[in-house]
Short mmCIF file of C-alpha atoms in Angstrom, two decimals:
data_model
loop_
_atom_site.label_atom_id
_atom_site.label_comp_id
_atom_site.label_asym_id
_atom_site.label_seq_id
_atom_site.Cartn_x
_atom_site.Cartn_y
_atom_site.Cartn_z
CA MET A 241 0.00 0.00 0.00
CA ALA A 242 1.53 3.31 -1.04
CA ALA A 243 1.93 5.82 1.72
CA PRO A 244 0.66 9.37 1.13
CA GLN A 245 3.42 11.93 1.12
CA THR A 246 3.75 15.68 1.32
CA SER A 247 6.11 18.04 -0.40
CA GLU A 248 6.10 20.49 2.50
CA SER A 249 8.86 20.47 5.09
CA PRO A 250 9.13 21.99 8.57
CA ALA A 251 10.88 25.28 9.06
CA PRO A 252 14.63 25.03 9.75
CA GLY A 253 15.45 24.43 13.38
CA THR A 254 12.05 23.01 14.30
CA ALA A 255 11.74 19.54 15.76
CA ALA A 256 8.25 18.84 14.46
CA PRO A 257 6.29 20.14 11.47
CA THR A 258 3.13 22.13 12.12
CA GLY A 259 1.65 22.60 8.64
CA SER A 260 1.13 19.48 6.58
CA LEU A 261 1.99 17.10 9.39
CA SER A 262 2.04 13.64 7.96
CA ARG A 263 3.90 11.45 10.36
CA ALA A 264 2.16 8.12 10.82
CA LEU A 265 2.91 4.70 12.17
CA PHE A 266 3.59 2.01 9.61
CA TRP A 267 4.83 -1.27 11.07
CA PRO A 268 5.89 -3.82 8.44
CA LEU A 269 5.64 -7.28 9.96
CA ALA A 270 7.82 -10.37 9.52
CA VAL A 271 8.10 -13.63 11.37
CA ALA A 272 11.39 -14.27 13.18
CA GLY A 273 11.54 -17.58 15.02
CA LEU A 274 8.74 -17.59 17.60
CA GLY A 275 8.55 -13.80 17.64
CA MET A 276 7.13 -11.14 15.37
CA VAL A 277 9.06 -8.19 14.04
CA LEU A 278 7.41 -4.81 13.78
CA ILE A 279 9.01 -2.04 11.76
CA TYR A 280 8.05 1.41 12.97
CA HIS A 281 8.44 4.39 10.70
CA SER A 282 6.51 7.37 9.42
CA ILE A 283 4.09 7.97 6.63
CA GLY A 284 6.53 10.20 4.81
CA SER A 285 9.09 7.42 4.34
CA PRO A 286 9.40 5.73 0.96
CA VAL A 287 7.68 2.39 0.51
CA ASP A 288 9.73 -0.26 -1.28
CA ASP A 289 10.65 -3.92 -0.96
CA LYS A 290 13.16 -3.25 1.84
CA PRO A 291 11.85 -2.81 5.38
CA PRO A 292 13.20 0.43 6.86
CA ALA A 293 15.21 0.31 10.07
CA PRO A 294 14.85 -0.03 12.95
CA SER A 295 12.93 -3.18 13.65
CA VAL A 296 11.32 -3.88 17.00
CA ALA A 297 10.78 -7.45 18.15
CA VAL A 298 7.58 -8.44 19.86
CA SER A 299 7.86 -11.67 21.79
CA ALA A 300 5.11 -14.13 20.93
CA ALA A 301 6.80 -17.18 22.39
CA ALA A 302 4.22 -17.56 25.15
CA SER A 303 0.66 -16.39 25.39
CA PRO A 304 -0.51 -14.58 28.54
CA SER A 305 -2.54 -17.60 29.62
CA ALA A 306 0.47 -19.88 29.12
CA SER A 307 2.66 -17.57 31.19
CA ALA A 308 0.10 -17.52 33.98
CA SER A 309 -0.22 -21.31 33.95
CA ALA A 310 3.54 -21.74 34.10
CA GLY A 311 3.75 -19.41 37.07
CA ALA A 312 0.99 -21.22 38.91
CA ALA A 313 2.60 -24.60 38.24
CA ALA A 314 5.85 -23.33 39.70
CA GLY A 315 4.09 -22.13 42.81
CA GLU A 316 4.82 -18.47 42.15
CA PRO A 317 2.48 -16.02 43.90
CA ASP A 318 0.29 -13.93 41.60
CA GLU A 319 -0.06 -10.61 43.39
CA SER A 320 -0.32 -8.32 40.37
CA PRO A 321 -3.79 -7.43 39.10
CA SER A 322 -4.84 -8.69 35.69
CA LEU A 323 -7.98 -8.97 33.62
CA PRO A 324 -9.47 -11.35 31.08
CA ARG A 325 -9.32 -10.31 27.47
CA SER A 326 -11.56 -7.45 26.38
CA GLU A 327 -11.05 -4.86 23.66
CA PRO A 328 -10.10 -1.33 24.71
CA THR A 329 -12.57 1.40 23.79
CA ARG A 330 -11.17 4.65 25.20
CA LEU A 331 -7.84 6.03 26.43
CA ARG A 332 -7.72 8.83 29.00
CA ILE A 333 -4.58 10.48 30.34
CA ALA A 334 -5.73 13.44 32.41
CA SER A 335 -2.28 14.93 33.00
CA ILE A 336 -1.73 15.56 29.27
CA ALA A 337 -5.40 16.06 28.29
CA VAL A 338 -5.73 12.86 26.25
CA ASP A 339 -9.25 11.49 25.73
CA ALA A 340 -9.40 9.36 22.60
CA PRO A 341 -11.15 6.31 21.17
CA PHE A 342 -9.34 3.20 20.02
CA THR A 343 -9.06 1.54 16.67
CA PRO A 344 -7.70 -2.00 16.35
CA LEU A 345 -4.48 -2.39 14.39
CA SER A 346 -3.91 -5.55 12.39
CA ILE A 347 -1.70 -6.83 9.62
CA GLY A 348 -2.84 -5.61 6.22
CA PRO A 349 -2.58 -7.33 2.82
CA SER A 350 0.87 -5.84 2.29
CA GLY A 351 2.21 -7.54 5.42
CA ARG A 352 2.29 -4.25 7.30
CA LEU A 353 0.51 -3.51 10.51
CA ASP A 354 -2.10 -0.95 9.55
CA ALA A 355 -1.66 2.46 11.17
CA PRO A 356 -4.35 4.67 12.67
CA PRO A 357 -5.82 6.89 9.94
CA PRO A 358 -3.34 9.71 9.21
CA ASN A 359 -6.12 12.31 8.98
CA ASP A 360 -7.57 11.62 12.45
CA LYS A 361 -5.69 13.56 15.11
CA ASN A 362 -7.58 12.10 18.08
CA LEU A 363 -7.34 8.35 17.67
CA VAL A 364 -5.08 5.69 19.13
CA GLY A 365 -4.40 2.21 17.82
CA TRP A 366 -4.10 -1.06 19.70
CA PHE A 367 -2.19 -4.06 18.31
CA LYS A 368 -5.14 -6.46 18.52
CA ASP A 369 -3.10 -9.63 18.03
CA GLY A 370 -1.20 -8.92 21.25
CA PRO A 371 -2.50 -8.77 24.83
CA ALA A 372 -5.42 -6.46 25.49
CA PRO A 373 -4.78 -3.67 28.02
CA GLY A 374 -5.11 -5.30 31.43
CA GLU A 375 -4.31 -8.82 30.24
CA LEU A 376 -1.14 -10.52 31.36
CA GLY A 377 1.65 -9.49 29.03
CA THR A 378 2.67 -6.34 27.21
CA SER A 379 -0.10 -4.42 25.47
CA ILE A 380 0.96 -2.09 22.65
CA VAL A 381 -0.80 1.21 22.00
CA ALA A 382 0.40 3.58 19.26
CA GLY A 383 -0.64 7.08 18.33
CA HIS A 384 0.46 9.94 16.11
CA VAL A 385 2.46 12.86 17.43
CA ASP A 386 1.02 14.84 14.52
CA THR A 387 -0.96 14.16 11.35
CA THR A 388 -1.86 15.78 8.05
CA THR A 389 -4.32 17.98 9.95
CA GLY A 390 -2.06 19.20 12.78
CA PRO A 391 -0.84 18.19 16.25
CA ALA A 392 -2.23 14.82 17.30
CA VAL A 393 -3.20 12.73 20.29
CA PHE A 394 0.32 11.90 21.53
CA LEU A 395 1.86 15.32 20.98
CA GLN A 396 2.61 15.68 24.71
CA LEU A 397 3.36 12.04 25.49
CA ARG A 398 7.00 12.81 26.27
CA PHE A 399 5.92 15.06 29.14
CA LEU A 400 4.31 12.26 31.16
CA LYS A 401 5.90 11.75 34.58
CA PRO A 402 6.41 8.56 36.63
CA GLY A 403 3.34 7.95 38.72
CA ALA A 404 0.95 9.47 36.18
CA THR A 405 -2.26 7.52 35.59
CA VAL A 406 -3.34 6.08 32.25
CA ASP A 407 -6.95 4.91 32.21
CA ILE A 408 -8.19 2.51 29.55
CA THR A 409 -11.90 1.76 29.35
CA ARG A 410 -12.66 -1.68 27.96
CA ALA A 411 -15.64 -3.22 26.17
CA ASP A 412 -16.54 -5.30 29.23
CA GLY A 413 -17.14 -2.14 31.29
CA THR A 414 -13.93 -2.32 33.28
CA VAL A 415 -11.39 0.49 33.49
CA ALA A 416 -7.77 -0.64 33.62
CA SER A 417 -5.71 2.02 35.40
CA PHE A 418 -2.01 1.94 34.65
CA SER A 419 0.73 3.74 36.56
CA VAL A 420 3.58 5.18 34.52
CA ASP A 421 6.99 3.76 35.46
CA SER A 422 9.13 5.73 33.03
CA VAL A 423 9.14 7.69 29.79
CA GLU A 424 12.12 7.13 27.54
CA THR A 425 13.27 8.28 24.12
CA PHE A 426 15.14 5.87 21.86
CA SER A 427 16.84 6.39 18.54
CA LYS A 428 15.06 4.52 15.77
CA ALA A 429 18.50 3.44 14.58
CA ASP A 430 19.22 1.70 17.88
CA PHE A 431 15.84 0.70 19.28
CA PRO A 432 15.98 -1.64 22.34
CA ASP A 433 13.61 -4.31 21.10
CA ASP A 434 13.69 -6.60 24.13
CA LYS A 435 13.30 -3.79 26.65
CA VAL A 436 10.20 -2.41 24.99
CA TYR A 437 8.44 -5.48 23.63
CA ALA A 438 9.55 -8.44 25.73
CA ASP A 439 6.79 -10.62 27.18
CA THR A 440 6.05 -9.92 30.84
CA PRO A 441 4.52 -12.03 33.63
CA ASP A 442 2.27 -9.16 34.71
CA ALA A 443 -0.05 -6.75 32.89
CA GLN A 444 1.97 -3.94 31.34
CA LEU A 445 1.41 -1.20 28.79
CA ARG A 446 3.57 0.54 26.22
CA LEU A 447 2.49 3.82 24.65
CA ILE A 448 4.52 4.67 21.56
CA THR A 449 4.85 7.65 19.26
CA CYS A 450 7.49 9.46 17.22
CA GLY A 451 9.83 11.98 18.82
CA GLY A 452 13.16 13.75 18.68
CA ASN A 453 14.32 15.84 15.76
CA TYR A 454 12.58 15.79 12.42
CA ASP A 455 14.81 14.64 9.57
CA ARG A 456 13.67 16.64 6.56
CA LYS A 457 15.61 14.49 4.12
CA ALA A 458 14.19 11.22 5.41
CA LYS A 459 10.77 12.81 6.10
CA ASP A 460 10.73 11.10 9.46
CA TYR A 461 11.41 11.69 13.13
CA GLU A 462 14.69 10.32 14.41
CA ASP A 463 13.41 8.84 17.67
CA ASN A 464 10.57 7.00 19.34
CA VAL A 465 9.04 8.06 22.64
CA VAL A 466 7.99 5.08 24.75
CA VAL A 467 5.95 5.13 27.95
CA PHE A 468 6.40 2.13 30.25
CA ALA A 469 3.49 1.46 32.60
CA HIS A 470 2.04 -1.34 34.72
CA LEU A 471 -1.54 -2.20 35.67
CA ASP A 472 -2.15 -0.59 39.05
CA SER A 473 -5.87 -1.03 39.71
CA VAL A 474 -9.15 -2.05 38.11
CA GLY A 475 -12.46 -0.20 38.31
CA THR A 476 -15.69 0.18 36.40
CA LYS A 477 -16.90 2.99 34.17
#
């Protein structure tokens, strides 16, 4: 699928464009052993038969239910909260004024993980073939920092602080409340795959967007901003 592009570029010295903002999340997918490989780049990048770097590995070696069973068999205590599978419907982060609906992200005909629509500035995507938010394992949520229409849902993601609350309302009526552990910025050229996407024995969340300087030649941001969070409590809407 050809990615839409723009001929406009940000003004010199600016980190992010503010006019025709067309950064999106395209994640080409390939199988590597028992894991899956997601390639994360922007809508302005050229599309060809070579996956752009960097690649980020998502561990699929064990399902959340398998991990839980293994822990129980070993006699390990399960003190962390977790929830059965249910699709997320809304993301709220009060400290950065985020209140957005979800769209599921899946692998398209081209072998790429479809991105949230580039013309919708208030929408987040959930990788639906991974754990749902609140399930055991690492749930992946991606959003644009900006789009073709202006600043987008994750524009201020990098300003989140440890201890901030991320609330995700789910289709079953529960609200999974996550507590932010850290917010880190990684170069796309040296992305720490295992740190971000490794399977976990508890319910965790990763919020991901573009960040850092904008490379006008590559038509892409140089970094990714990643929020690490864990399930802290469960309520109802």
